[in-house]
Amino acid sequence: AKGLHTLLLGETGVGKSMFAELMYQFAKESRVIDEEAPFIRFNCADYAENSQLLVSQIFGVKKGAYTGADKDREGLLKKADGGFLFLDEVHRLSPQGQEMLFTFIDKGTFRPLGETERLVSSEVRIIAATTEQPQSYLLNTFTRRIPMIIELPPLRYKDFSERYYLIELFIKHE
């Protein structure tokens, strides 16, 4: 009812982040989501060295789930309720984190890290972005589970008039 989960593919610098924000703006303008609906951006690469912390950032954590988890913490999936969660460099999610994400995509519910009983629900559209090649082993799972896939071509594949238009747009924007 509020749009499809989407996977954005493309090299670094093609505008995946900007495209995700435009999708969010369009959803607001089309009144698909509320004017005050959140747009939360999260780069999975920032926590790639600590998969547990990465998963807890997205899904939240129950007190005592791991050393240092001294209180229950709400994750980004809950904070984005009613809006969009943009997960950049989603290929950096661990297999456990990917499975949790796919369960959320399938069911609309998730368990915070360390939670064994309580299910949390959230009405969120996921926009996942990656620089991985569409045919890579890792992306096979994503492309099977996320219904909308948009590949953004690099600037060098655009014709001169489109490049000129973009440069003009960026200069005006600055």
Short mmCIF file of N, CA and C in Angstrom, two decimals:
data_model
loop_
_atom_site.label_atom_id
_atom_site.label_comp_id
_atom_site.label_asym_id
_atom_site.label_seq_id
_atom_site.Cartn_x
_atom_site.Cartn_y
_atom_site.Cartn_z
N ALA A 1 0.82 -1.20 0.00
CA ALA A 1 0.00 0.00 0.00
C ALA A 1 0.87 1.27 0.00
N LYS A 2 2.06 1.17 0.60
CA LYS A 2 2.92 2.35 0.71
C LYS A 2 4.15 2.23 -0.16
N GLY A 3 4.09 1.43 -1.22
CA GLY A 3 5.21 1.29 -2.13
C GLY A 3 5.98 0.00 -1.89
N LEU A 4 6.91 -0.28 -2.80
CA LEU A 4 7.69 -1.51 -2.74
C LEU A 4 9.06 -1.26 -2.12
N HIS A 5 9.57 -2.27 -1.44
CA HIS A 5 10.97 -2.22 -1.02
C HIS A 5 11.80 -2.19 -2.30
N THR A 6 12.90 -1.45 -2.29
CA THR A 6 13.67 -1.23 -3.52
C THR A 6 15.15 -1.47 -3.29
N LEU A 7 15.79 -2.03 -4.32
CA LEU A 7 17.24 -2.21 -4.32
C LEU A 7 17.82 -1.32 -5.41
N LEU A 8 18.70 -0.40 -5.03
CA LEU A 8 19.37 0.48 -5.98
C LEU A 8 20.78 -0.04 -6.24
N LEU A 9 21.11 -0.21 -7.51
CA LEU A 9 22.42 -0.71 -7.90
C LEU A 9 23.17 0.36 -8.65
N GLY A 10 24.48 0.42 -8.47
CA GLY A 10 25.28 1.36 -9.23
C GLY A 10 26.62 1.64 -8.56
N GLU A 11 27.54 2.12 -9.38
CA GLU A 11 28.87 2.47 -8.90
C GLU A 11 28.80 3.59 -7.88
N THR A 12 29.89 3.76 -7.16
CA THR A 12 30.03 4.90 -6.25
C THR A 12 29.89 6.19 -7.05
N GLY A 13 29.08 7.11 -6.56
CA GLY A 13 28.97 8.42 -7.20
C GLY A 13 27.88 8.56 -8.26
N VAL A 14 27.08 7.51 -8.50
CA VAL A 14 26.04 7.64 -9.53
C VAL A 14 24.78 8.32 -9.02
N GLY A 15 24.67 8.52 -7.71
CA GLY A 15 23.51 9.23 -7.18
C GLY A 15 22.47 8.34 -6.52
N LYS A 16 22.89 7.19 -5.97
CA LYS A 16 21.93 6.29 -5.31
C LYS A 16 21.27 6.97 -4.12
N SER A 17 22.07 7.68 -3.36
CA SER A 17 21.56 8.38 -2.18
C SER A 17 20.54 9.46 -2.58
N MET A 18 20.90 10.23 -3.58
CA MET A 18 20.00 11.28 -4.08
C MET A 18 18.71 10.67 -4.63
N PHE A 19 18.84 9.55 -5.35
CA PHE A 19 17.68 8.87 -5.92
C PHE A 19 16.74 8.40 -4.81
N ALA A 20 17.31 7.85 -3.73
CA ALA A 20 16.51 7.40 -2.59
C ALA A 20 15.72 8.57 -1.99
N GLU A 21 16.38 9.72 -1.83
CA GLU A 21 15.69 10.89 -1.28
C GLU A 21 14.58 11.37 -2.21
N LEU A 22 14.80 11.28 -3.52
CA LEU A 22 13.77 11.67 -4.48
C LEU A 22 12.57 10.72 -4.40
N MET A 23 12.83 9.44 -4.18
CA MET A 23 11.72 8.47 -4.00
C MET A 23 10.89 8.85 -2.78
N TYR A 24 11.57 9.23 -1.71
CA TYR A 24 10.91 9.65 -0.48
C TYR A 24 10.07 10.92 -0.71
N GLN A 25 10.68 11.91 -1.38
CA GLN A 25 9.95 13.15 -1.68
C GLN A 25 8.72 12.88 -2.52
N PHE A 26 8.88 12.01 -3.53
CA PHE A 26 7.76 11.66 -4.40
C PHE A 26 6.63 10.99 -3.60
N ALA A 27 7.00 10.10 -2.68
CA ALA A 27 6.00 9.43 -1.84
C ALA A 27 5.24 10.44 -0.99
N LYS A 28 5.94 11.46 -0.48
CA LYS A 28 5.28 12.51 0.30
C LYS A 28 4.35 13.34 -0.58
N GLU A 29 4.88 13.78 -1.74
CA GLU A 29 4.08 14.61 -2.65
C GLU A 29 2.86 13.87 -3.18
N SER A 30 2.97 12.56 -3.34
CA SER A 30 1.86 11.74 -3.83
C SER A 30 0.91 11.34 -2.70
N ARG A 31 1.22 11.78 -1.49
CA ARG A 31 0.45 11.47 -0.29
C ARG A 31 0.36 9.97 0.00
N VAL A 32 1.39 9.25 -0.42
CA VAL A 32 1.50 7.82 -0.11
C VAL A 32 1.94 7.67 1.34
N ILE A 33 2.79 8.61 1.77
CA ILE A 33 3.20 8.66 3.18
C ILE A 33 2.89 10.05 3.71
N ASP A 34 2.85 10.16 5.01
CA ASP A 34 2.55 11.41 5.69
C ASP A 34 3.66 12.44 5.44
N GLU A 35 3.29 13.70 5.43
CA GLU A 35 4.25 14.80 5.24
C GLU A 35 5.38 14.76 6.28
N GLU A 36 5.05 14.28 7.49
CA GLU A 36 6.04 14.22 8.58
C GLU A 36 6.75 12.87 8.66
N ALA A 37 6.50 11.99 7.70
CA ALA A 37 7.10 10.65 7.72
C ALA A 37 8.63 10.75 7.72
N PRO A 38 9.29 9.91 8.50
CA PRO A 38 10.75 9.99 8.57
C PRO A 38 11.46 9.40 7.35
N PHE A 39 12.63 9.95 7.07
CA PHE A 39 13.57 9.37 6.10
C PHE A 39 14.87 9.20 6.86
N ILE A 40 15.26 7.96 7.09
CA ILE A 40 16.47 7.69 7.85
C ILE A 40 17.50 7.06 6.94
N ARG A 41 18.67 7.65 6.92
CA ARG A 41 19.78 7.17 6.10
C ARG A 41 20.80 6.50 7.01
N PHE A 42 21.26 5.31 6.59
CA PHE A 42 22.24 4.58 7.39
C PHE A 42 23.21 3.87 6.46
N ASN A 43 24.51 4.10 6.68
CA ASN A 43 25.53 3.45 5.86
C ASN A 43 26.06 2.23 6.62
N CYS A 44 25.75 1.05 6.10
CA CYS A 44 26.15 -0.20 6.75
C CYS A 44 27.67 -0.33 6.85
N ALA A 45 28.41 0.31 5.96
CA ALA A 45 29.88 0.23 5.97
C ALA A 45 30.47 0.85 7.24
N ASP A 46 29.74 1.80 7.85
CA ASP A 46 30.24 2.46 9.06
C ASP A 46 30.44 1.48 10.21
N TYR A 47 29.70 0.36 10.19
CA TYR A 47 29.76 -0.62 11.27
C TYR A 47 30.16 -2.01 10.76
N ALA A 48 30.69 -2.07 9.55
CA ALA A 48 30.97 -3.36 8.90
C ALA A 48 31.94 -4.23 9.70
N GLU A 49 32.83 -3.60 10.50
CA GLU A 49 33.80 -4.37 11.27
C GLU A 49 33.19 -5.01 12.51
N ASN A 50 31.99 -4.58 12.89
CA ASN A 50 31.33 -5.14 14.07
C ASN A 50 29.90 -5.50 13.70
N SER A 51 29.71 -6.74 13.23
CA SER A 51 28.40 -7.14 12.70
C SER A 51 27.29 -7.09 13.75
N GLN A 52 27.63 -7.38 15.02
CA GLN A 52 26.63 -7.33 16.08
C GLN A 52 26.13 -5.90 16.30
N LEU A 53 27.04 -4.96 16.30
CA LEU A 53 26.68 -3.56 16.48
C LEU A 53 25.87 -3.07 15.28
N LEU A 54 26.25 -3.49 14.09
CA LEU A 54 25.52 -3.14 12.87
C LEU A 54 24.07 -3.61 12.94
N VAL A 55 23.88 -4.88 13.31
CA VAL A 55 22.54 -5.45 13.42
C VAL A 55 21.75 -4.72 14.51
N SER A 56 22.40 -4.39 15.62
CA SER A 56 21.69 -3.72 16.72
C SER A 56 21.27 -2.30 16.33
N GLN A 57 22.07 -1.64 15.48
CA GLN A 57 21.71 -0.30 15.02
C GLN A 57 20.40 -0.35 14.22
N ILE A 58 20.27 -1.34 13.36
CA ILE A 58 19.09 -1.45 12.49
C ILE A 58 17.88 -1.98 13.24
N PHE A 59 18.07 -3.05 14.02
CA PHE A 59 16.93 -3.75 14.63
C PHE A 59 16.69 -3.41 16.09
N GLY A 60 17.62 -2.71 16.70
CA GLY A 60 17.49 -2.43 18.13
C GLY A 60 18.12 -3.56 18.93
N VAL A 61 18.15 -3.38 20.23
CA VAL A 61 18.82 -4.37 21.09
C VAL A 61 18.10 -4.48 22.42
N LYS A 62 18.04 -5.69 22.94
CA LYS A 62 17.48 -5.92 24.27
C LYS A 62 18.62 -5.84 25.28
N LYS A 63 18.34 -5.23 26.41
CA LYS A 63 19.34 -5.10 27.48
C LYS A 63 19.97 -6.46 27.78
N GLY A 64 21.31 -6.48 27.84
CA GLY A 64 22.03 -7.71 28.17
C GLY A 64 22.32 -8.61 26.98
N ALA A 65 21.95 -8.20 25.78
CA ALA A 65 22.17 -9.03 24.58
C ALA A 65 23.65 -9.27 24.35
N TYR A 66 24.46 -8.29 24.70
CA TYR A 66 25.91 -8.44 24.60
C TYR A 66 26.55 -7.47 25.58
N THR A 67 27.83 -7.62 25.84
CA THR A 67 28.55 -6.75 26.77
C THR A 67 28.42 -5.30 26.30
N GLY A 68 27.95 -4.45 27.16
CA GLY A 68 27.79 -3.04 26.80
C GLY A 68 26.35 -2.68 26.46
N ALA A 69 25.50 -3.69 26.24
CA ALA A 69 24.07 -3.41 25.99
C ALA A 69 23.39 -3.25 27.34
N ASP A 70 23.53 -2.04 27.91
CA ASP A 70 23.08 -1.81 29.28
C ASP A 70 21.62 -1.38 29.39
N LYS A 71 20.95 -1.21 28.24
CA LYS A 71 19.52 -0.88 28.26
C LYS A 71 18.91 -1.27 26.92
N ASP A 72 17.58 -1.39 26.89
CA ASP A 72 16.88 -1.65 25.64
C ASP A 72 17.06 -0.42 24.74
N ARG A 73 17.37 -0.66 23.46
CA ARG A 73 17.51 0.46 22.53
C ARG A 73 16.70 0.19 21.28
N GLU A 74 15.94 1.18 20.88
CA GLU A 74 15.14 1.09 19.66
C GLU A 74 16.06 1.20 18.45
N GLY A 75 15.81 0.39 17.44
CA GLY A 75 16.63 0.44 16.23
C GLY A 75 16.04 1.36 15.17
N LEU A 76 16.78 1.50 14.10
CA LEU A 76 16.37 2.39 13.01
C LEU A 76 15.08 1.94 12.34
N LEU A 77 14.84 0.63 12.29
CA LEU A 77 13.60 0.14 11.67
C LEU A 77 12.38 0.67 12.41
N LYS A 78 12.46 0.77 13.72
CA LYS A 78 11.34 1.31 14.49
C LYS A 78 11.29 2.84 14.38
N LYS A 79 12.46 3.46 14.37
CA LYS A 79 12.51 4.93 14.26
C LYS A 79 11.97 5.41 12.91
N ALA A 80 12.10 4.56 11.89
CA ALA A 80 11.64 4.93 10.54
C ALA A 80 10.17 4.58 10.31
N ASP A 81 9.48 4.10 11.34
CA ASP A 81 8.08 3.69 11.23
C ASP A 81 7.24 4.76 10.51
N GLY A 82 6.53 4.35 9.48
CA GLY A 82 5.69 5.27 8.71
C GLY A 82 6.43 5.93 7.56
N GLY A 83 7.72 5.68 7.45
CA GLY A 83 8.51 6.35 6.41
C GLY A 83 9.44 5.40 5.69
N PHE A 84 10.65 5.87 5.43
CA PHE A 84 11.64 5.15 4.64
C PHE A 84 12.92 4.96 5.43
N LEU A 85 13.54 3.80 5.24
CA LEU A 85 14.87 3.54 5.79
C LEU A 85 15.79 3.25 4.60
N PHE A 86 16.78 4.12 4.41
CA PHE A 86 17.75 3.96 3.32
C PHE A 86 19.00 3.30 3.88
N LEU A 87 19.25 2.06 3.45
CA LEU A 87 20.42 1.30 3.90
C LEU A 87 21.46 1.31 2.79
N ASP A 88 22.45 2.16 2.93
CA ASP A 88 23.52 2.24 1.93
C ASP A 88 24.54 1.15 2.20
N GLU A 89 25.17 0.67 1.14
CA GLU A 89 26.17 -0.40 1.22
C GLU A 89 25.63 -1.61 1.99
N VAL A 90 24.41 -2.00 1.62
CA VAL A 90 23.69 -3.07 2.31
C VAL A 90 24.42 -4.41 2.21
N HIS A 91 25.31 -4.56 1.22
CA HIS A 91 26.07 -5.81 1.08
C HIS A 91 27.02 -6.03 2.26
N ARG A 92 27.22 -5.01 3.09
CA ARG A 92 28.10 -5.14 4.26
C ARG A 92 27.39 -5.80 5.44
N LEU A 93 26.08 -6.01 5.33
CA LEU A 93 25.33 -6.72 6.38
C LEU A 93 25.80 -8.16 6.45
N SER A 94 25.94 -8.68 7.66
CA SER A 94 26.32 -10.08 7.86
C SER A 94 25.18 -10.98 7.38
N PRO A 95 25.45 -12.27 7.15
CA PRO A 95 24.37 -13.20 6.77
C PRO A 95 23.21 -13.18 7.78
N GLN A 96 23.53 -13.08 9.07
CA GLN A 96 22.47 -13.00 10.11
C GLN A 96 21.63 -11.73 9.90
N GLY A 97 22.30 -10.61 9.68
CA GLY A 97 21.60 -9.34 9.47
C GLY A 97 20.76 -9.37 8.21
N GLN A 98 21.28 -9.99 7.15
CA GLN A 98 20.52 -10.12 5.90
C GLN A 98 19.26 -10.94 6.13
N GLU A 99 19.40 -12.04 6.84
CA GLU A 99 18.24 -12.91 7.11
C GLU A 99 17.19 -12.16 7.93
N MET A 100 17.64 -11.38 8.92
CA MET A 100 16.70 -10.59 9.73
C MET A 100 15.99 -9.56 8.86
N LEU A 101 16.74 -8.94 7.94
CA LEU A 101 16.15 -7.95 7.04
C LEU A 101 15.11 -8.59 6.12
N PHE A 102 15.44 -9.77 5.58
CA PHE A 102 14.50 -10.45 4.68
C PHE A 102 13.24 -10.89 5.43
N THR A 103 13.40 -11.32 6.68
CA THR A 103 12.24 -11.69 7.49
C THR A 103 11.34 -10.47 7.68
N PHE A 104 11.96 -9.31 7.95
CA PHE A 104 11.17 -8.08 8.09
C PHE A 104 10.45 -7.76 6.78
N ILE A 105 11.16 -7.86 5.65
CA ILE A 105 10.57 -7.57 4.35
C ILE A 105 9.38 -8.50 4.08
N ASP A 106 9.52 -9.78 4.44
CA ASP A 106 8.45 -10.76 4.20
C ASP A 106 7.27 -10.58 5.15
N LYS A 107 7.53 -10.26 6.42
CA LYS A 107 6.48 -10.30 7.43
C LYS A 107 6.11 -8.95 8.04
N GLY A 108 7.00 -7.96 7.91
CA GLY A 108 6.73 -6.65 8.52
C GLY A 108 7.02 -6.63 10.01
N THR A 109 7.63 -7.70 10.51
CA THR A 109 7.98 -7.76 11.93
C THR A 109 9.43 -8.18 12.08
N PHE A 110 9.98 -7.90 13.26
CA PHE A 110 11.37 -8.27 13.55
C PHE A 110 11.54 -8.39 15.05
N ARG A 111 12.65 -9.00 15.45
CA ARG A 111 13.01 -9.07 16.87
C ARG A 111 14.29 -8.27 17.07
N PRO A 112 14.32 -7.39 18.06
CA PRO A 112 15.58 -6.72 18.39
C PRO A 112 16.63 -7.77 18.77
N LEU A 113 17.88 -7.42 18.61
CA LEU A 113 18.99 -8.32 18.95
C LEU A 113 18.87 -8.75 20.41
N GLY A 114 18.89 -10.06 20.66
CA GLY A 114 18.79 -10.57 22.03
C GLY A 114 17.38 -10.83 22.50
N GLU A 115 16.40 -10.41 21.72
CA GLU A 115 14.98 -10.61 22.08
C GLU A 115 14.56 -12.01 21.64
N THR A 116 13.92 -12.77 22.52
CA THR A 116 13.50 -14.12 22.15
C THR A 116 11.98 -14.26 22.03
N GLU A 117 11.25 -13.35 22.64
CA GLU A 117 9.79 -13.49 22.65
C GLU A 117 9.06 -12.41 21.87
N ARG A 118 9.33 -11.17 22.17
CA ARG A 118 8.54 -10.05 21.64
C ARG A 118 8.90 -9.76 20.18
N LEU A 119 7.84 -9.70 19.34
CA LEU A 119 8.00 -9.29 17.95
C LEU A 119 7.65 -7.82 17.85
N VAL A 120 8.40 -7.06 17.09
CA VAL A 120 8.13 -5.64 16.88
C VAL A 120 7.67 -5.47 15.44
N SER A 121 6.64 -4.67 15.23
CA SER A 121 6.21 -4.41 13.85
C SER A 121 6.49 -2.94 13.51
N SER A 122 6.69 -2.71 12.23
CA SER A 122 6.98 -1.37 11.76
C SER A 122 6.54 -1.26 10.31
N GLU A 123 5.98 -0.13 9.95
CA GLU A 123 5.52 0.14 8.58
C GLU A 123 6.59 0.98 7.90
N VAL A 124 7.56 0.31 7.28
CA VAL A 124 8.72 0.99 6.70
C VAL A 124 8.97 0.46 5.30
N ARG A 125 9.30 1.39 4.40
CA ARG A 125 9.78 0.99 3.07
C ARG A 125 11.29 1.01 3.14
N ILE A 126 11.91 -0.09 2.76
CA ILE A 126 13.37 -0.20 2.73
C ILE A 126 13.86 0.18 1.34
N ILE A 127 14.83 1.08 1.29
CA ILE A 127 15.57 1.32 0.05
C ILE A 127 17.00 0.89 0.38
N ALA A 128 17.44 -0.18 -0.28
CA ALA A 128 18.79 -0.69 -0.05
C ALA A 128 19.64 -0.34 -1.25
N ALA A 129 20.87 0.08 -1.01
CA ALA A 129 21.77 0.45 -2.11
C ALA A 129 23.07 -0.32 -1.99
N THR A 130 23.64 -0.65 -3.15
CA THR A 130 24.91 -1.37 -3.15
C THR A 130 25.69 -1.07 -4.42
N THR A 131 27.01 -1.21 -4.29
CA THR A 131 27.89 -1.07 -5.45
C THR A 131 28.23 -2.44 -6.04
N GLU A 132 27.70 -3.49 -5.43
CA GLU A 132 27.96 -4.85 -5.92
C GLU A 132 27.38 -5.04 -7.32
N GLN A 133 28.00 -5.92 -8.11
CA GLN A 133 27.49 -6.24 -9.44
C GLN A 133 26.21 -7.07 -9.31
N PRO A 134 25.20 -6.80 -10.15
CA PRO A 134 23.92 -7.52 -10.03
C PRO A 134 24.06 -9.04 -10.11
N GLN A 135 25.06 -9.53 -10.85
CA GLN A 135 25.22 -10.98 -11.01
C GLN A 135 26.06 -11.62 -9.90
N SER A 136 26.51 -10.84 -8.93
CA SER A 136 27.35 -11.40 -7.86
C SER A 136 26.53 -12.36 -7.00
N TYR A 137 27.23 -13.33 -6.42
CA TYR A 137 26.58 -14.33 -5.57
C TYR A 137 25.78 -13.66 -4.46
N LEU A 138 26.39 -12.66 -3.83
CA LEU A 138 25.75 -11.97 -2.71
C LEU A 138 24.41 -11.34 -3.13
N LEU A 139 24.40 -10.73 -4.31
CA LEU A 139 23.17 -10.03 -4.72
C LEU A 139 22.06 -10.96 -5.18
N ASN A 140 22.41 -12.21 -5.48
CA ASN A 140 21.36 -13.17 -5.88
C ASN A 140 20.24 -13.20 -4.86
N THR A 141 20.59 -13.28 -3.59
CA THR A 141 19.58 -13.34 -2.54
C THR A 141 18.77 -12.06 -2.48
N PHE A 142 19.45 -10.92 -2.56
CA PHE A 142 18.75 -9.63 -2.51
C PHE A 142 17.78 -9.48 -3.68
N THR A 143 18.25 -9.84 -4.88
CA THR A 143 17.39 -9.65 -6.06
C THR A 143 16.21 -10.61 -6.05
N ARG A 144 16.34 -11.72 -5.35
CA ARG A 144 15.19 -12.63 -5.23
C ARG A 144 14.19 -12.12 -4.20
N ARG A 145 14.65 -11.42 -3.19
CA ARG A 145 13.78 -11.05 -2.07
C ARG A 145 13.24 -9.63 -2.12
N ILE A 146 13.92 -8.75 -2.85
CA ILE A 146 13.46 -7.36 -2.94
C ILE A 146 12.82 -7.18 -4.32
N PRO A 147 11.53 -6.79 -4.35
CA PRO A 147 10.78 -6.82 -5.60
C PRO A 147 11.17 -5.77 -6.65
N MET A 148 11.65 -4.62 -6.24
CA MET A 148 11.94 -3.54 -7.18
C MET A 148 13.44 -3.33 -7.24
N ILE A 149 14.01 -3.46 -8.44
CA ILE A 149 15.46 -3.28 -8.61
C ILE A 149 15.68 -2.19 -9.65
N ILE A 150 16.44 -1.17 -9.27
CA ILE A 150 16.73 -0.06 -10.17
C ILE A 150 18.24 0.06 -10.29
N GLU A 151 18.73 -0.01 -11.52
CA GLU A 151 20.17 0.13 -11.74
C GLU A 151 20.43 1.53 -12.29
N LEU A 152 21.27 2.29 -11.59
CA LEU A 152 21.61 3.65 -12.02
C LEU A 152 22.92 3.61 -12.79
N PRO A 153 22.90 4.02 -14.06
CA PRO A 153 24.12 3.95 -14.88
C PRO A 153 25.12 5.03 -14.49
N PRO A 154 26.40 4.75 -14.70
CA PRO A 154 27.41 5.77 -14.42
C PRO A 154 27.30 6.92 -15.42
N LEU A 155 27.82 8.06 -15.02
CA LEU A 155 27.78 9.27 -15.84
C LEU A 155 28.38 9.04 -17.23
N ARG A 156 29.42 8.23 -17.32
CA ARG A 156 30.09 8.03 -18.61
C ARG A 156 29.19 7.32 -19.63
N TYR A 157 28.10 6.70 -19.18
CA TYR A 157 27.18 6.03 -20.11
C TYR A 157 26.04 6.94 -20.56
N LYS A 158 25.99 8.13 -20.01
CA LYS A 158 24.94 9.09 -20.40
C LYS A 158 25.44 9.91 -21.58
N ASP A 159 24.51 10.33 -22.44
CA ASP A 159 24.95 11.12 -23.60
C ASP A 159 25.32 12.54 -23.16
N PHE A 160 25.97 13.25 -24.05
CA PHE A 160 26.52 14.56 -23.73
C PHE A 160 25.46 15.54 -23.23
N SER A 161 24.29 15.56 -23.88
CA SER A 161 23.25 16.53 -23.48
C SER A 161 22.77 16.27 -22.05
N GLU A 162 22.67 15.01 -21.65
CA GLU A 162 22.25 14.70 -20.29
C GLU A 162 23.33 15.07 -19.28
N ARG A 163 24.59 14.83 -19.63
CA ARG A 163 25.70 15.22 -18.75
C ARG A 163 25.73 16.74 -18.59
N TYR A 164 25.54 17.45 -19.68
CA TYR A 164 25.54 18.91 -19.64
C TYR A 164 24.41 19.41 -18.73
N TYR A 165 23.23 18.82 -18.87
CA TYR A 165 22.08 19.20 -18.05
C TYR A 165 22.39 18.97 -16.57
N LEU A 166 22.98 17.83 -16.24
CA LEU A 166 23.31 17.53 -14.84
C LEU A 166 24.34 18.50 -14.28
N ILE A 167 25.36 18.81 -15.07
CA ILE A 167 26.39 19.77 -14.62
C ILE A 167 25.74 21.13 -14.36
N GLU A 168 24.90 21.55 -15.28
CA GLU A 168 24.19 22.83 -15.12
C GLU A 168 23.32 22.81 -13.86
N LEU A 169 22.62 21.71 -13.63
CA LEU A 169 21.77 21.56 -12.46
C LEU A 169 22.59 21.65 -11.16
N PHE A 170 23.75 20.94 -11.14
CA PHE A 170 24.60 20.94 -9.96
C PHE A 170 25.16 22.33 -9.68
N ILE A 171 25.55 23.04 -10.72
CA ILE A 171 26.10 24.40 -10.54
C ILE A 171 25.03 25.33 -10.01
N LYS A 172 23.82 25.24 -10.55
CA LYS A 172 22.71 26.08 -10.05
C LYS A 172 22.40 25.74 -8.60
N HIS A 173 22.45 24.45 -8.30
CA HIS A 173 22.16 24.00 -6.94
C HIS A 173 23.18 24.54 -5.94
N GLU A 174 24.44 24.58 -6.34
CA GLU A 174 25.51 25.09 -5.50
C GLU A 174 25.34 26.59 -5.30
#
